[in-house]
Structure formats: C-alpha cells, structure tokens
Coordinates of C-alpha atoms and ligand atoms in Angstrom, one line a residue:
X1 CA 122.9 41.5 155.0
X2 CA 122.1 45.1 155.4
X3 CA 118.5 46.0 156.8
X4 CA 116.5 46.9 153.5
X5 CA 116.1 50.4 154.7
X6 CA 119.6 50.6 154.7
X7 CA 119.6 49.7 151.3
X8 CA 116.8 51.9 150.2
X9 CA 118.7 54.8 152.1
X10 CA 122.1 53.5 150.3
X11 CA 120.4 53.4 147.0
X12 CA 118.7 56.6 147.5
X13 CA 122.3 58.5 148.3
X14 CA 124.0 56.9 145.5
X15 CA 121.2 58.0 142.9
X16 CA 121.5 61.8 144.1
X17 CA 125.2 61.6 144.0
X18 CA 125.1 60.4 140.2
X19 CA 122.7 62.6 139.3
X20 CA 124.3 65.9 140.9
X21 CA 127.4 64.6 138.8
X22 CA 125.4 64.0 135.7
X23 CA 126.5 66.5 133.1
X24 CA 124.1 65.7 130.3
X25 CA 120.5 64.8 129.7
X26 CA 121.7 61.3 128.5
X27 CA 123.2 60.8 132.0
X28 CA 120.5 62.1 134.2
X29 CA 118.6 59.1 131.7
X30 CA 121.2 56.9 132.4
X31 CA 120.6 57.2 136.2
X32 CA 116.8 57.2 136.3
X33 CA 116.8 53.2 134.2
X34 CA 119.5 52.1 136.8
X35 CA 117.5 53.4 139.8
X36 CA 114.1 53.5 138.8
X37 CA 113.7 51.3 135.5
X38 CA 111.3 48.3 135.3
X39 CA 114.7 46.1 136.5
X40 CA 116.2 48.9 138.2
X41 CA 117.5 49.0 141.6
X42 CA 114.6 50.7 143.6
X43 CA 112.3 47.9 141.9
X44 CA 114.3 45.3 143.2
X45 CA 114.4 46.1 146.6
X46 CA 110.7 46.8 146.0
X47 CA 110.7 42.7 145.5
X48 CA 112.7 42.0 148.8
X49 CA 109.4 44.1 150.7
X50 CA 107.5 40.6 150.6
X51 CA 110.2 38.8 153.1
X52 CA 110.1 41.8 155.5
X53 CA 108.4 40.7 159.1
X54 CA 105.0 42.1 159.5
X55 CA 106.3 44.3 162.4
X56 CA 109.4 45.8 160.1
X57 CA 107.0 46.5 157.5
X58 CA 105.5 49.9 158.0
X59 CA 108.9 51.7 158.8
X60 CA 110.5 49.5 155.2
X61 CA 107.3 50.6 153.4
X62 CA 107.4 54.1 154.4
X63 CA 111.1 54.3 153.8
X64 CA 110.8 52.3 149.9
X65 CA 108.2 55.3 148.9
X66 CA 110.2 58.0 150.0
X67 CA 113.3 57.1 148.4
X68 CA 111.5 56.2 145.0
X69 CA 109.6 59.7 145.2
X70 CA 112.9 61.6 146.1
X71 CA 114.8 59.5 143.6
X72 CA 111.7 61.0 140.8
X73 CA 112.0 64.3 142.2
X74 CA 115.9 64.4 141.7
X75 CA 115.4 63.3 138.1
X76 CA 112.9 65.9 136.9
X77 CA 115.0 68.3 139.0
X78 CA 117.9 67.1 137.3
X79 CA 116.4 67.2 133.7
X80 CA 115.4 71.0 134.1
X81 CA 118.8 72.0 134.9
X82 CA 120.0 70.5 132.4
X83 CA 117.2 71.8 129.4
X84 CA 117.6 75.5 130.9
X85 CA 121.3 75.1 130.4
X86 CA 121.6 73.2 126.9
X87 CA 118.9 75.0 125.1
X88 CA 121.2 77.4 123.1
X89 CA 122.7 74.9 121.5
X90 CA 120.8 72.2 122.0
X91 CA 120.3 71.6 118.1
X92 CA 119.7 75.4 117.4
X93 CA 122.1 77.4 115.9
X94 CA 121.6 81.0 116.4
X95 CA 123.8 82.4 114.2
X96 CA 122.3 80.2 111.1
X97 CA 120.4 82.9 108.7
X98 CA 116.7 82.6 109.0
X99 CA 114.4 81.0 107.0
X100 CA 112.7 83.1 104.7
X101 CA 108.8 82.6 103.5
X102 CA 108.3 84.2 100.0
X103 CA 106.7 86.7 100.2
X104 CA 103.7 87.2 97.3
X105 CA 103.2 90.6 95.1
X106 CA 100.1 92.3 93.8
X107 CA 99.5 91.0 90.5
X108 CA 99.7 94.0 87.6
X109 CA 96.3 94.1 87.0
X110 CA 95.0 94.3 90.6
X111 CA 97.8 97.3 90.9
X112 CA 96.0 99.0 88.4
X113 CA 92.8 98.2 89.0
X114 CA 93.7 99.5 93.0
X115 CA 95.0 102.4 91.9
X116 CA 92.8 103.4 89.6
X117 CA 89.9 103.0 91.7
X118 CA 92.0 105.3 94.4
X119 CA 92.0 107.9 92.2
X120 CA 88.4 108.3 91.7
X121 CA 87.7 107.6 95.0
X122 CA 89.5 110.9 95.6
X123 CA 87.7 112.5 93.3
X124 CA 84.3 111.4 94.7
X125 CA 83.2 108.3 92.5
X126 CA 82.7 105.2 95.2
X127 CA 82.7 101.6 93.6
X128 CA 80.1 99.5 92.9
X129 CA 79.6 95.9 92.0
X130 CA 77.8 93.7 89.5
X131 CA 77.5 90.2 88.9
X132 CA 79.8 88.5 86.2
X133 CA 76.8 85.9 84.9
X134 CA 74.5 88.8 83.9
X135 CA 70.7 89.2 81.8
X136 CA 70.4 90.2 78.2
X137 CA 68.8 92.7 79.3
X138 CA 71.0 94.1 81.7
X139 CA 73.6 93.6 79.1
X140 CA 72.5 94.6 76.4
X141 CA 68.7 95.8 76.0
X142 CA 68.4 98.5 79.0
X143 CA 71.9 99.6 76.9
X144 CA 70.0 100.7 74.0
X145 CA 71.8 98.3 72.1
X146 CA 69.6 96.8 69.4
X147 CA 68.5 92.9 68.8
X148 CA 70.5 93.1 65.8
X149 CA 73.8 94.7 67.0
X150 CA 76.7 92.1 66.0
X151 CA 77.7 92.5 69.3
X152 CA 75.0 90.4 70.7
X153 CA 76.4 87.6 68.4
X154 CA 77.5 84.1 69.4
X155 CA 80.5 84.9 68.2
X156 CA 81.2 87.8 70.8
X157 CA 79.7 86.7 73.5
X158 CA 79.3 83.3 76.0
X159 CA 75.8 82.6 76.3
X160 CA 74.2 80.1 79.0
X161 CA 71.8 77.3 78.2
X162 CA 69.3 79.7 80.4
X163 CA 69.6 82.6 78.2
X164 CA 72.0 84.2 80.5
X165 CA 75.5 85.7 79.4
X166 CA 79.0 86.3 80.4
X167 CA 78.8 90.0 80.8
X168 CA 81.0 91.4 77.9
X169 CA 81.3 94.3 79.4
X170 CA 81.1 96.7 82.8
X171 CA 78.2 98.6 81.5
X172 CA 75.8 96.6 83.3
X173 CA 76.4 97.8 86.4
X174 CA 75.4 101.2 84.8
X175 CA 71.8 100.1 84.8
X176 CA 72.3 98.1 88.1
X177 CA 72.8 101.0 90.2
X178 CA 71.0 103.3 88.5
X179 CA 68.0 100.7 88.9
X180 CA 68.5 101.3 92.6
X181 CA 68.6 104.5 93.3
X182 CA 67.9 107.4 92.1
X183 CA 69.8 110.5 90.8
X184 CA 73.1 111.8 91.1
X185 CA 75.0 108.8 90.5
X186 CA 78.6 108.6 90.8
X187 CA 80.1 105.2 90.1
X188 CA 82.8 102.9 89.1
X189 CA 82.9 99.7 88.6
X190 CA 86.5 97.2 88.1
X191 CA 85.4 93.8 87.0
X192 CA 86.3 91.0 84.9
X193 CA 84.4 91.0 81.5
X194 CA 84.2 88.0 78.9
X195 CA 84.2 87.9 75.3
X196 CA 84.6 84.8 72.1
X197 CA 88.1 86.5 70.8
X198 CA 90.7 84.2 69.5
X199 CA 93.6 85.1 71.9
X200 CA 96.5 86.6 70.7
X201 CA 99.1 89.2 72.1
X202 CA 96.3 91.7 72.5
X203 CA 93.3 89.8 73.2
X204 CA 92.1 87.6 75.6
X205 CA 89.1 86.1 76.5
X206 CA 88.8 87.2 79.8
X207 CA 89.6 90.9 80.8
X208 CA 89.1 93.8 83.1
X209 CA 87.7 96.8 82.5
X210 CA 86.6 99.6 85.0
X211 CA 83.5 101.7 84.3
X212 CA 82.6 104.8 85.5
X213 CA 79.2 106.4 85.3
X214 CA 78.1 110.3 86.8
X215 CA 74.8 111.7 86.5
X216 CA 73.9 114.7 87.8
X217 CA 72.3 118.3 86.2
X218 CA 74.1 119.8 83.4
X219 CA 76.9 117.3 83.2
X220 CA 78.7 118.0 80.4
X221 CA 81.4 116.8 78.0
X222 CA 84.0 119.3 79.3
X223 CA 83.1 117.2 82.5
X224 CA 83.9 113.8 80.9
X225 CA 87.6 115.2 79.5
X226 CA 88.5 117.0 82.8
X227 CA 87.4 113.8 85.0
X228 CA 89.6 111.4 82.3
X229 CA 92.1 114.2 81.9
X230 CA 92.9 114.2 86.0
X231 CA 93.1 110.4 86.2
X232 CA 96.0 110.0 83.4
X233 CA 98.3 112.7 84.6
X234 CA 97.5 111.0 88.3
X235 CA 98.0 107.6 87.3
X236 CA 101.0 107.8 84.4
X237 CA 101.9 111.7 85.1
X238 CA 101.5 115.4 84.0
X239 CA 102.5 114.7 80.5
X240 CA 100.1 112.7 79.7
X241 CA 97.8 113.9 77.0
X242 CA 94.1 112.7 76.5
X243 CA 93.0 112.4 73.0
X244 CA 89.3 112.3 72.2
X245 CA 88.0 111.0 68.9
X246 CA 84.1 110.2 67.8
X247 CA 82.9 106.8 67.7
X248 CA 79.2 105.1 68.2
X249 CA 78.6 103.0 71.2
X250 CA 74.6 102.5 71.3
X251 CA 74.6 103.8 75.0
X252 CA 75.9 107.0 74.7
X253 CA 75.3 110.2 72.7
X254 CA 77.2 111.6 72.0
X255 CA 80.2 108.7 71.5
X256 CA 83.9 108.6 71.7
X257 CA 86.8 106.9 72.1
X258 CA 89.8 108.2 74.3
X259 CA 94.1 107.8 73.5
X260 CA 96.7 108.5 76.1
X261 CA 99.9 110.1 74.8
X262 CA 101.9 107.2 74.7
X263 CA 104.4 107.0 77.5
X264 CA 107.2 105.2 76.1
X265 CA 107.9 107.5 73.5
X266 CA 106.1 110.9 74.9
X267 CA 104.2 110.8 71.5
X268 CA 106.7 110.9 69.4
X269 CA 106.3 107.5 67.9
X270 CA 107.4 104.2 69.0
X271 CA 106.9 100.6 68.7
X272 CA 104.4 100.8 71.3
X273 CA 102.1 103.2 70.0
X274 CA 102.8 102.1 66.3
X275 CA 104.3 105.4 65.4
X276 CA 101.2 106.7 65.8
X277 CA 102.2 108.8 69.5
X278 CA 98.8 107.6 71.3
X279 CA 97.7 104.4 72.7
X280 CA 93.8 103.5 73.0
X281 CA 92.2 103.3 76.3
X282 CA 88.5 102.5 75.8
X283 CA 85.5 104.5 75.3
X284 CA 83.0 107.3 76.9
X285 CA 80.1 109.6 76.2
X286 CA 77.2 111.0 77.5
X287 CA 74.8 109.0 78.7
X288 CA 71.9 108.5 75.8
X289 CA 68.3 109.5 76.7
X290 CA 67.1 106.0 76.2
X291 CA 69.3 104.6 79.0
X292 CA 68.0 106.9 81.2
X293 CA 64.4 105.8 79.8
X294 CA 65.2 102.0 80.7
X295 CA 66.0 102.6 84.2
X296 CA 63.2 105.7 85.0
X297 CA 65.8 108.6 85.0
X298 CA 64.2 111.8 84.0
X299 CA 66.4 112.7 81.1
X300 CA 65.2 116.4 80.8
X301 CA 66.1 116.7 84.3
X302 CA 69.6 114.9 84.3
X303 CA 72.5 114.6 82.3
X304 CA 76.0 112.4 82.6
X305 CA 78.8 110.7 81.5
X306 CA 80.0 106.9 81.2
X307 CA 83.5 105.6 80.2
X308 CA 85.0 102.5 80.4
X309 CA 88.7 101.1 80.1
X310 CA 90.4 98.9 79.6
X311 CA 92.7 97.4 82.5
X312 CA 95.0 95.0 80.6
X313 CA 95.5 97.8 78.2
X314 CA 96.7 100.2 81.1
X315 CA 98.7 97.7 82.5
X316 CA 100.3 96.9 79.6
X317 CA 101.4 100.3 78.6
X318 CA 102.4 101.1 82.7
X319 CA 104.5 98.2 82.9
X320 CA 106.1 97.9 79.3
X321 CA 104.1 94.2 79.2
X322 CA 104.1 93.5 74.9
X323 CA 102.0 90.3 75.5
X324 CA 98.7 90.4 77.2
X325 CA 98.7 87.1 77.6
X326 CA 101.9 86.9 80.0
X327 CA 99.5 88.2 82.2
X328 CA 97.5 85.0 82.7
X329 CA 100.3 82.5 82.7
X330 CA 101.2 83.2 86.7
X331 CA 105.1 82.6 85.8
X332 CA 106.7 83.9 88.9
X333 CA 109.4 84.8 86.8
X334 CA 107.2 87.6 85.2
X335 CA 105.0 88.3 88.2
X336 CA 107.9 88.7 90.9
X337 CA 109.0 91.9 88.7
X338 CA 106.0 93.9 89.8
Ligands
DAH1 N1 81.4 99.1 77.2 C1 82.3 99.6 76.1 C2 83.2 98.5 75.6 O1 83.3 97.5 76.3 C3 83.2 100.7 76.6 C4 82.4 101.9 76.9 C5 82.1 102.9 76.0 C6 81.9 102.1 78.2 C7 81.4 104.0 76.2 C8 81.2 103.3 78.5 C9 80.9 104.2 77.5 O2 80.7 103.5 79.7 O3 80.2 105.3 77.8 O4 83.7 98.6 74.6

C-alpha cells in the first residue's frame, strides 16, 4: 500500500484536476463533498493518521493539513471563478423590463391648497398655522360673533365635552396671530375646517378653506379686490372675473361675498355655474373695529382686509370634479387623474 503521504499528495492532485475541469458551481460542489465532506476522501485518510509510526507522523501530519487547506483554497478559488463568470445569467435576465413602483400624485386639494398659498407667497402674505380643536372664544367671541348667532349652534358645529370646538372655520387664526404680534399683519392660513352638514354633492363635513388676513394703515377695499383680483387670473387665468356682492359676516365691516367668472362656460352660463356665469368662492371684508378691540389692535391707527375660501370649491371648479364627495373616497381611479 502506498505511503499515506502519497495518498494525501494523490488525493490532493486529483481534487485540483477536477476542480480546474469543473464547469459549474454544482461541480466545484460536487468535488469539495468527495474530497472534503464529513465521509470524504481527505477525512478518511485523516482516519489512517492514527496507524502511522510515531517517527512518520510529523512529515504525514504536516503533509494531511496542507493538502486539506490547498484542497479549501482550490474550492473558494474555484467558486469565484465561477460566480464572476455566471452572474449575467445566473437567474437575472437583463433584458426583462423593470419593475415599476407606483408612483403616488398630489391629491387635488393639496394642489390647490400649494398653489394657492404660492401665489400669496409671491405677493408677500407668509402662512400661518392654527390648531384644528380650537376655544369658543377664539372661534367665535374675539370674532365679534354674538352668543346668539345660529352659527354657534349644535347643529353647525362639533363641540367637545370640555367646551372646546372643531374649528368651523380658518378665522381663528386671524385672532391667533394677531394675539402675537403686533401690526402689519399679512397672513394666510390653509386648514381643515369642520362643520354638522348632512353631506351631499356639495357639502361635507370636513373641508379646507384658506384665510387671508392684512392689516396695515389705510388698507382699503380697492386693496381687498386687487389682492383677490391677482390670485384668480394667477391661479385659473386672465379671464377670470371677480365679482363682489354685500353680505354680513359678524367680523367684518364692511361684508361681502366674492364669484369667479365661471370657467367652464366663460360666464356665459353652464351647468356648472347654473346659468348664472359665476361660481361662489367664499367671503371677505374689512376687518370690523371690534376684532381689532379683542386682540389690542388700535383701530384708529390700522385698517385691513380678511377673506376666506373655499378649497373644495376651487378644486372642484379647476378640475371639472361635480361631486365633492369623490374627493374623500381615495379611489385611485379618480385620484390618478390629477
Ligand atoms: N369664515 C367665513 C366662512 O367660513 C369666511 C370669511 C368671510 C372669512 C369673511 C373671512 C372674511 O376672513 O373676512 O364662511
């Protein structure tokens, strides 16, 4: 029988030769269980080590590591060559089209509320922020509206056990920021407002509306209509007309409410604007002496203007949307359109 180096220097040559002929992982894998597995050749000969004569030992010893370590080394040598060249196609088609992640839009109402917000910004209004859970008196009392104004009813508004409200409006943060700091204001606020109305294609019980407030000397109403005038032709175009007709809000004095020239039809009367050639916004005024009272404003000194709109509304008419409430239902049917 051979010497056991011999065989550990046989079995050693053997495994290189496979594995330089190995052509795939599977054989290099192949090779390394005959050689090197748990019953493998090198193992075995590992075994034969205990009949070896104590002065044969070192040199067997020295040789039965070395071949098991080069044996190793071919392997992993063996299995890199082979990754580096399989790779391409090693279960990845390149020329497969990739896989796409939808990709989410803006939701209409955050488009409008964006841009409308851009627009002041440029004309030198910066945005402020209120809470949604507001005071009665923010609310309503510092907003000269009176104990008694149906308004303040159950029925219009969501009132906490604490005496707290859902604000039903952006006018709050009128009085918020005016608490703060003191003359010239100018302000908007976009926020989410709250209010008891049985929900139907125009009404929901949670909307947006965006408030602006200016305060400043000699503010006047030509101030008001040039400031609402510049946002429609910026945010539906030049042909838009702005419409102002009287109206009471307890807050300002005096009131109005504000029509676009409906788009659709260019004011000649459509289903849209019911014939009528405008579509409602919201309303605006100058701000009433008693507001200015509530929050410390001198109101001999200063003057300004407040509006508010309505977001849905804007939305509505910008993106030809007849149902408000298809803008809560998150179909992505509806949404992806925008
Ligand atoms: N807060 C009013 C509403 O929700 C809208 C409004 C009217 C806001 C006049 C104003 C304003 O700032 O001056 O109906």
């Amino acid at each position: 029988m051979d010497s056991l180096v011999t065989q550990f220097e046989e079995a050693r040559r053997q495994a290189l030769e496979s594995l330089r002929q190995a052509e795939d992982r599977q054989a290099v894998e192949n090779v390394r269980i005959h050689y090197l597995g748990r019953k493998g050749v090198v193992p075995n000969l590992f075994r034969e080590m205990g009949k070896v004569s104590p002065e044969e030992r070192p040199l067997v010893g020295k040789t039965a590591n070395q071949t098991k370590n080069e044996i190793q080394a071919a392997v992993d040598e063996a299995f890199n060559r082979l990754a580096e060249k399989e790779e391409p196609d090693a279960g990845v088609d390149v020329t497969m089209p990739a896989r796409r992640h939808p990709l989410g839009t803006k939701h209409p109402i955050s488009q409008v509320m964006d841009d409308a917000v851009d627009i002041f910004r440029r004309m030198g209004f910066i945005v402020a922020d209120g809470p949604d859970l507001e005071t009665e008196y923010h609310n309503f009392d510092a907003l000269n509206t009176p104990a008694d104004h149906p308004s303040r009813d159950v029925q219009d508004t969501f009132y906490l056990p604490d005496g707290r409200l859902l604000r039903t409006q952006t006018s709050p943060v009128q009085i918020r920021v005016m608490e703060q700091q003191p003359p010239p204001v100018r302000i908007v606020c976009p926020g989410r407002c709250f209010r008891r109305d049985t929900p139907d294609a125009t009404h929901s019980m949670n909307f947006h509306q965006i408030e602006g407030l200016y305060v400043d000397r000699q503010v006047s109403l030509a101030d008001l209509k040039a400031a609402l005038t510049m946002f429609a032709h910026e945010l539906l175009g030049e042909d838009v007309k702005v419409r102002f007709r009287p109206h009471f809000f307890p807050f300002t004095e005096p009131s109005l409410e504000y029509d676009f020239s409906c788009i659709m039809c260019g004011g000649r009367g459509c289903r849209v604007c019911k014939n009528s050639g405008w579509l409602e916004i919201s309303g605006a005024g100058m701000v009433d002496p008693a507001v200015f009272q509530a929050v410390g404003y001198d109101s001999e000194e200063w003057s300004g203007y407040a509006f508010g709109m309505g977001v849905e509304r804007i939305a509505m008419i910008r993106y030809a949307v007849s149902d408000i409430r298809l803008l809560y239902e998150n179909d992505l049917r509806f949404l992806k359109q925008f």
